[in-house]
Amino acid sequence: MRVAVVSESFLPTVNGVTNSVLRVLDHLAEAGHEAIVICPDAGAPAEYAGFRIHQVPSIAYRQFPVGLPSPQVQRILARFGPDVLHAASPFFLGAQAISAANRLGVPSVAIYQTDVAGFARRNGLGLTSAIAWKYVRWVHEGADLTLAPSAASEYDLRDAGVSRIGRWGRGVDLERYHPNKRRTKAAVALRERLSPDGEVVVGYVGRVAPEKQVERLRALRGLPGLSVAIVGDGPAREAVARELWGVPVTWLGRLGGEDLAAAYAAFDLFVHTGSEETFGQTIQEAHASGLPVVAPRAGGPVDLVEHGVDGLLYPPADERALRAAVAMIVSDTGLRLRMGEAGRRAVLGRGWDVLCTELIGHYGRVILSACADVEGSGVQPVGRQRAYS
């Protein structure tokens, strides 16, 4: 299978979109498929997993590279002759790629991963929520299939008028994130730093940006016997630090790989603060690490946290409820351990190999459907000449 991956974000930018694209590329390489990547020009490597990376013109907007309209996109797709287009979190670049794929007769799968309406509102793009959702509908209706990561995002897409929707979550690295990592030297050393007097360590992992609402951790001010560790950085770092005055916080900065795994292993409890998440990958990583999770009852976390079993859900705007949930778990060691074990069990079937195999199945279905349409019309599309002529 030949897959053209078009992503609004790629290395060296690290975020949820980039991370999921990398795991998909790893799987495609291991399974012997062919692929290319088209992404905004922001210093990406020439190749990844043996696949060529094509960068197209972009501008930097609030520290985020935005791909610009370019005739390169269609030329690259036509030269590669993909069987399917994978549009990762399509916005400007992804919308252009889907249109180009349609002109070339290449079926497309759009991965809904970003709250576009919220992003546009927060970042001053001049779009109201209603207009932003109209744009989302226009982009995704151009694709043969849109994959939503959660029940909440599927509902939002259907409510916006998107019709061809399937479900595809995100995988988690069950070996890297594992309760056994608590015994590693790195985790033990970090644990001693975060909990010098036996404090229960409450951790957060993610960007420190307005949409992540990390300032909600101010609700923990004055709770005895805990320390807070924040992994991540971003444009709201200074503002959040001011809001968290008086909270015992250790800022660990951006971490990845085994350093991130060690950080999870040094935590006792994971708190997710954002209420606009389409999924919530860090929740899965925390569960894989054997941690209970406290998260808002909104968006993706609703699918990932079973209230009272592997964590607690709180009303998004109720910081007193957040405080009460954390206090309950902090004060009960047995509850923490039971919820942590339940969280690990909950993600055992969500390894990246399972999720990527599921994704390949979605590719296959849109390809077969497109081939059936082509056979019925008697027209041979550019995109599938190489594979099916």
Coordinates of C-alpha atoms in Angstrom, one line a residue:
M1 CA 0.0 0.0 0.0
R2 CA 1.2 3.5 -0.8
V3 CA 0.2 6.1 1.7
A4 CA 0.6 9.9 1.4
V5 CA 0.6 11.4 4.9
V6 CA -0.2 15.1 5.0
S7 CA 0.2 16.6 8.5
E8 CA -0.3 20.1 9.8
S9 CA 2.5 19.4 12.2
F10 CA 5.7 17.4 12.1
L11 CA 9.2 17.2 13.5
P12 CA 10.9 19.1 15.1
T13 CA 7.5 20.3 16.5
V14 CA 6.4 17.8 19.1
N15 CA 2.7 17.6 20.0
G16 CA -0.1 15.1 19.8
V17 CA -0.5 15.3 16.0
T18 CA 3.2 14.8 15.4
N19 CA 3.5 11.9 17.8
S20 CA 0.6 10.0 16.3
V21 CA 1.9 10.5 12.8
L22 CA 5.3 9.2 13.8
R23 CA 3.7 6.0 15.3
V24 CA 1.7 5.5 12.1
L25 CA 4.9 5.9 10.0
D26 CA 6.7 3.4 12.2
H27 CA 4.0 0.9 11.7
L28 CA 3.8 1.5 7.9
A29 CA 7.6 0.9 7.7
E30 CA 7.5 -2.3 9.8
A31 CA 4.6 -3.6 7.7
G32 CA 6.4 -3.0 4.4
H33 CA 4.2 -0.3 3.1
E34 CA 5.5 2.8 1.2
A35 CA 4.8 6.3 2.3
I36 CA 5.7 10.0 2.0
V37 CA 5.0 12.9 4.3
I38 CA 4.0 16.4 3.3
C39 CA 4.2 19.0 6.0
P40 CA 4.8 22.7 6.6
D41 CA 8.4 23.9 6.2
A42 CA 9.7 24.2 9.7
G43 CA 13.0 22.4 9.8
A44 CA 11.8 18.8 9.4
P45 CA 14.3 16.0 8.7
A46 CA 14.7 14.8 5.1
E47 CA 13.3 11.5 5.9
Y48 CA 11.7 9.5 8.8
A49 CA 11.5 5.7 9.0
G50 CA 13.0 5.5 5.5
F51 CA 10.2 7.7 4.1
R52 CA 10.8 11.0 2.3
I53 CA 9.6 14.2 3.9
H54 CA 8.4 16.9 1.6
Q55 CA 8.2 20.4 3.1
V56 CA 5.9 23.1 1.6
P57 CA 6.0 26.8 2.3
S58 CA 4.6 27.9 5.6
I59 CA 4.4 30.9 7.9
A60 CA 4.9 30.9 11.7
Y61 CA 1.8 31.9 13.5
R62 CA 2.1 32.1 17.3
Q63 CA 5.0 29.6 17.4
F64 CA 3.0 27.2 15.2
P65 CA 4.0 26.6 11.5
V66 CA 1.0 27.0 9.1
G67 CA 1.3 25.5 5.7
L68 CA 0.4 27.8 2.8
P69 CA -1.5 27.0 -0.4
S70 CA 1.0 25.7 -2.9
P71 CA 0.8 23.9 -6.2
Q72 CA 3.6 21.6 -4.9
V73 CA 1.1 19.6 -3.0
Q74 CA -0.7 18.2 -6.0
R75 CA 2.5 17.7 -7.9
I76 CA 4.0 15.7 -5.1
L77 CA 0.9 13.5 -4.8
A78 CA 0.7 13.0 -8.5
R79 CA 4.4 11.9 -8.7
F80 CA 4.0 9.5 -5.7
G81 CA 0.8 7.9 -6.9
P82 CA -0.7 7.1 -3.5
D83 CA -3.4 4.5 -2.9
V84 CA -4.7 6.6 0.0
L85 CA -4.2 10.1 1.5
H86 CA -3.9 10.3 5.3
A87 CA -4.7 13.9 6.4
A88 CA -3.6 14.4 10.0
S89 CA -5.7 17.0 11.7
P90 CA -6.5 18.8 8.5
F91 CA -6.6 22.6 8.6
F92 CA -5.1 24.7 5.8
L93 CA -2.6 22.3 4.3
G94 CA -4.7 19.3 4.9
A95 CA -7.7 20.9 3.2
Q96 CA -5.6 21.6 0.2
A97 CA -4.3 18.1 0.1
I98 CA -7.8 16.6 0.3
S99 CA -8.9 18.7 -2.6
A100 CA -5.9 17.7 -4.6
A101 CA -6.5 14.0 -3.8
N102 CA -10.1 14.4 -5.0
R103 CA -8.9 15.9 -8.3
L104 CA -6.4 13.0 -8.7
G105 CA -9.0 10.3 -7.8
V106 CA -7.2 9.3 -4.6
P107 CA -9.4 8.3 -1.6
S108 CA -8.7 10.2 1.6
V109 CA -8.9 9.5 5.3
A110 CA -9.1 12.6 7.6
I111 CA -8.0 12.3 11.2
Y112 CA -9.9 14.7 13.4
Q113 CA -7.6 15.6 16.2
T114 CA -7.8 19.3 16.9
D115 CA -10.7 21.4 18.2
V116 CA -10.5 23.7 15.2
A117 CA -13.2 26.0 16.5
G118 CA -11.5 26.4 19.8
F119 CA -8.1 26.9 18.2
A120 CA -9.5 29.6 15.9
R121 CA -11.2 31.4 18.8
R122 CA -8.2 31.3 21.1
N123 CA -5.6 32.3 18.5
G124 CA -7.4 35.3 17.0
L125 CA -8.0 33.9 13.5
G126 CA -11.1 36.0 13.2
L127 CA -13.5 33.1 13.1
T128 CA -16.5 32.7 15.3
S129 CA -17.3 29.2 16.5
A130 CA -20.1 28.8 14.0
I131 CA -17.9 29.8 11.1
A132 CA -15.1 27.6 12.3
W133 CA -17.4 24.6 12.4
K134 CA -18.6 25.4 8.8
Y135 CA -15.0 25.3 7.8
V136 CA -14.5 22.0 9.6
R137 CA -17.5 20.6 7.8
W138 CA -16.2 21.8 4.4
V139 CA -12.8 20.2 5.0
H140 CA -14.0 16.9 6.3
E141 CA -16.9 16.5 3.9
G142 CA -14.2 16.5 1.1
A143 CA -12.7 13.3 2.6
D144 CA -14.0 9.8 2.0
L145 CA -13.8 9.1 5.7
T146 CA -13.3 11.1 8.9
L147 CA -12.0 9.3 11.9
A148 CA -13.0 10.7 15.3
P149 CA -11.0 9.8 18.4
S150 CA -13.8 9.9 20.9
A151 CA -17.6 9.8 21.4
A152 CA -17.6 13.6 22.2
S153 CA -15.7 14.5 19.0
E154 CA -17.9 12.2 16.9
Y155 CA -20.9 14.0 18.3
D156 CA -19.5 17.4 17.5
L157 CA -18.6 16.4 14.0
R158 CA -22.1 15.0 13.3
D159 CA -23.7 18.1 14.8
A160 CA -21.6 20.2 12.4
G161 CA -22.9 18.2 9.5
V162 CA -20.0 15.8 8.7
S163 CA -21.5 12.6 7.5
R164 CA -18.9 9.9 6.8
I165 CA -17.4 9.2 10.3
G166 CA -15.6 6.3 11.8
R167 CA -13.9 5.9 15.2
W168 CA -10.1 5.6 15.6
G169 CA -8.5 6.4 19.0
R170 CA -4.8 6.6 19.7
G171 CA -2.4 3.9 20.7
V172 CA -0.1 3.9 23.7
D173 CA 3.4 2.5 24.1
L174 CA 2.8 -0.2 26.7
E175 CA 6.5 -1.1 27.2
R176 CA 7.8 2.5 27.6
Y177 CA 5.0 3.4 30.0
H178 CA 4.9 0.7 32.5
P179 CA 4.5 0.5 36.3
N180 CA 7.9 -1.4 36.5
K181 CA 9.6 1.9 35.5
R182 CA 9.2 3.0 39.1
R183 CA 12.3 0.9 39.9
T184 CA 14.6 2.5 37.3
K185 CA 17.4 4.8 38.5
A186 CA 16.0 7.8 36.7
A187 CA 12.5 7.4 38.3
V188 CA 13.9 6.8 41.7
A189 CA 16.1 9.9 41.5
L190 CA 13.3 12.1 40.3
R191 CA 11.0 10.7 43.0
E192 CA 13.5 11.7 45.7
R193 CA 13.6 15.2 44.2
L194 CA 9.8 15.5 44.0
S195 CA 8.9 13.9 47.3
P196 CA 11.8 14.5 49.7
D197 CA 9.5 14.1 52.7
G198 CA 7.1 11.4 51.4
E199 CA 4.7 13.8 49.6
V200 CA 2.2 12.3 47.2
V201 CA 3.3 13.5 43.8
V202 CA 0.5 14.9 41.5
G203 CA 1.7 15.2 37.9
Y204 CA 0.6 17.0 34.8
V205 CA 2.1 16.4 31.3
G206 CA 1.3 18.6 28.3
R207 CA 1.7 21.9 26.7
V208 CA 1.4 24.9 29.0
A209 CA -1.0 26.8 26.8
P210 CA -4.3 28.6 27.4
E211 CA -6.4 25.8 26.0
K212 CA -4.8 23.3 28.4
Q213 CA -6.1 25.3 31.4
V214 CA -3.2 24.2 33.6
E215 CA -4.0 27.2 35.9
R216 CA -6.8 25.0 37.4
L217 CA -4.1 23.3 39.5
R218 CA -4.4 26.4 41.7
A219 CA -7.3 24.5 43.3
L220 CA -4.7 22.4 45.0
R221 CA -3.3 25.3 47.0
G222 CA -3.1 24.4 50.7
L223 CA -3.8 20.7 50.4
P224 CA -1.4 19.0 52.8
G225 CA 0.9 16.2 51.9
L226 CA 1.3 16.7 48.2
S227 CA 3.7 18.2 45.6
V228 CA 2.9 19.1 42.0
A229 CA 5.1 18.3 39.1
I230 CA 4.5 19.8 35.7
V231 CA 6.1 18.4 32.5
G232 CA 5.9 20.7 29.5
D233 CA 6.3 24.2 28.4
G234 CA 4.5 26.7 26.3
P235 CA 3.2 30.3 25.8
A236 CA 1.3 30.3 29.1
R237 CA 4.2 29.3 31.3
E238 CA 4.6 32.6 33.1
A239 CA 0.9 33.2 33.5
V240 CA 0.3 29.8 34.9
A241 CA 3.2 30.2 37.3
R242 CA 1.6 33.3 38.6
E243 CA -1.7 31.5 39.1
L244 CA 0.0 28.7 40.9
W245 CA 1.7 30.9 43.5
G246 CA 1.7 29.1 46.8
V247 CA 1.3 25.6 45.2
P248 CA 4.4 23.4 45.7
V249 CA 5.2 23.1 42.0
T250 CA 8.3 21.6 40.4
W251 CA 8.7 22.6 36.7
L252 CA 10.4 19.8 34.8
G253 CA 10.2 21.3 31.3
R254 CA 9.7 19.4 28.1
L255 CA 10.6 15.7 28.3
G256 CA 10.4 12.9 25.9
G257 CA 11.3 9.3 25.5
E258 CA 12.6 7.5 28.5
D259 CA 12.8 10.8 30.5
L260 CA 9.1 11.2 30.1
A261 CA 8.5 7.6 31.1
A262 CA 10.6 8.2 34.2
A263 CA 8.5 11.2 35.0
Y264 CA 5.2 9.3 34.9
A265 CA 6.8 6.6 37.0
A266 CA 7.7 9.2 39.6
F267 CA 4.1 10.4 40.0
D268 CA 1.4 8.9 42.2
L269 CA -1.5 10.6 40.6
F270 CA -2.1 12.2 37.2
V271 CA -4.3 15.3 36.7
H272 CA -5.6 16.4 33.4
T273 CA -6.9 19.9 33.3
G274 CA -8.1 20.8 29.8
S275 CA -11.8 20.5 28.9
E276 CA -11.4 20.9 25.1
E277 CA -9.5 17.7 24.4
T278 CA -10.6 15.6 21.4
F279 CA -8.9 12.6 23.0
G280 CA -6.3 12.8 25.8
Q281 CA -3.2 10.8 25.0
T282 CA -1.5 11.7 28.2
I283 CA -4.3 10.0 30.1
Q284 CA -3.5 6.8 28.3
E285 CA 0.2 7.2 29.1
A286 CA -0.6 7.8 32.8
H287 CA -2.9 4.7 32.9
A288 CA -0.2 2.6 31.2
S289 CA 2.2 3.8 33.9
G290 CA -0.2 2.5 36.6
L291 CA -1.5 5.9 37.7
P292 CA -5.0 6.9 38.7
V293 CA -6.3 9.9 36.7
V294 CA -8.4 12.9 37.6
A295 CA -9.8 14.7 34.6
P296 CA -12.7 16.9 33.5
R297 CA -16.0 15.2 32.5
A298 CA -15.8 16.6 29.0
G299 CA -14.4 15.6 25.6
G300 CA -12.0 12.7 25.2
P301 CA -11.4 12.0 28.9
V302 CA -15.0 10.8 29.2
D303 CA -14.1 7.7 27.1
L304 CA -10.8 7.1 28.8
V305 CA -11.5 7.4 32.5
E306 CA -14.0 5.1 34.2
H307 CA -15.2 7.2 37.1
G308 CA -14.6 5.5 40.4
V309 CA -12.7 2.7 38.8
D310 CA -9.4 4.0 37.3
G311 CA -9.8 7.6 38.3
L312 CA -12.3 10.4 38.9
L313 CA -14.1 12.8 36.6
Y314 CA -15.1 16.3 37.8
P315 CA -17.4 19.0 36.2
P316 CA -15.0 21.0 34.0
A317 CA -15.7 24.4 35.5
D318 CA -15.8 23.3 39.2
E319 CA -12.3 23.7 40.7
R320 CA -13.7 22.8 44.1
A321 CA -14.6 19.4 42.7
L322 CA -11.1 19.1 41.2
R323 CA -9.7 19.8 44.6
A324 CA -12.0 17.2 46.3
A325 CA -11.2 14.5 43.8
V326 CA -7.4 15.0 44.2
A327 CA -7.7 15.2 48.0
M328 CA -9.7 11.9 48.0
I329 CA -7.0 10.0 46.1
V330 CA -4.1 11.6 47.8
S331 CA -5.4 10.6 51.2
D332 CA -6.1 7.0 50.4
T333 CA -3.0 4.9 49.4
G334 CA -5.1 1.7 48.8
L335 CA -7.5 3.6 46.5
R336 CA -4.5 5.0 44.5
L337 CA -3.1 1.5 44.0
R338 CA -6.4 0.0 43.0
M339 CA -7.2 2.7 40.5
G340 CA -3.7 2.6 39.1
E341 CA -3.9 -1.2 38.5
A342 CA -7.3 -0.7 36.9
G343 CA -5.9 2.0 34.6
R344 CA -3.1 -0.3 33.4
R345 CA -5.7 -3.1 32.7
A346 CA -7.8 -0.6 30.7
V347 CA -5.1 0.2 28.2
L348 CA -3.7 -3.3 27.6
G349 CA -5.6 -3.6 24.3
R350 CA -4.6 -0.2 23.1
G351 CA -1.0 -0.7 22.0
W352 CA 0.0 1.2 18.9
D353 CA 0.3 -2.1 16.9
V354 CA -3.4 -2.7 17.5
L355 CA -4.5 0.8 16.7
C356 CA -2.3 1.1 13.6
T357 CA -3.6 -2.3 12.3
E358 CA -7.1 -0.8 12.8
L359 CA -6.1 2.3 10.8
I360 CA -4.8 0.1 7.9
G361 CA -8.2 -1.5 7.9
H362 CA -9.8 1.9 7.4
Y363 CA -7.4 2.7 4.6
G364 CA -8.4 -0.6 2.9
R365 CA -12.1 0.1 3.1
V366 CA -11.9 3.5 1.5
I367 CA -9.6 2.2 -1.2
L368 CA -12.0 -0.7 -2.0
S369 CA -15.0 1.7 -2.0
A370 CA -13.2 4.0 -4.4
C371 CA -12.2 1.1 -6.6
A372 CA -15.8 0.0 -6.8
D373 CA -16.8 3.5 -7.8
V374 CA -14.1 3.6 -10.5
E375 CA -15.1 0.3 -11.9
G376 CA -18.7 1.5 -12.1
S377 CA -17.7 4.7 -13.9
G378 CA -15.1 3.2 -16.2
V379 CA -12.6 5.9 -15.3
Q380 CA -9.1 5.1 -14.0
P381 CA -7.8 7.7 -11.4
V382 CA -4.3 8.9 -11.4
G383 CA -3.7 7.9 -7.8
R384 CA -4.4 4.2 -8.3
Q385 CA -2.9 3.5 -11.7
R386 CA 0.3 2.1 -10.2
A387 CA -1.4 -0.3 -7.7
Y388 CA -4.4 -1.4 -9.7
S389 CA -3.8 -1.0 -13.4

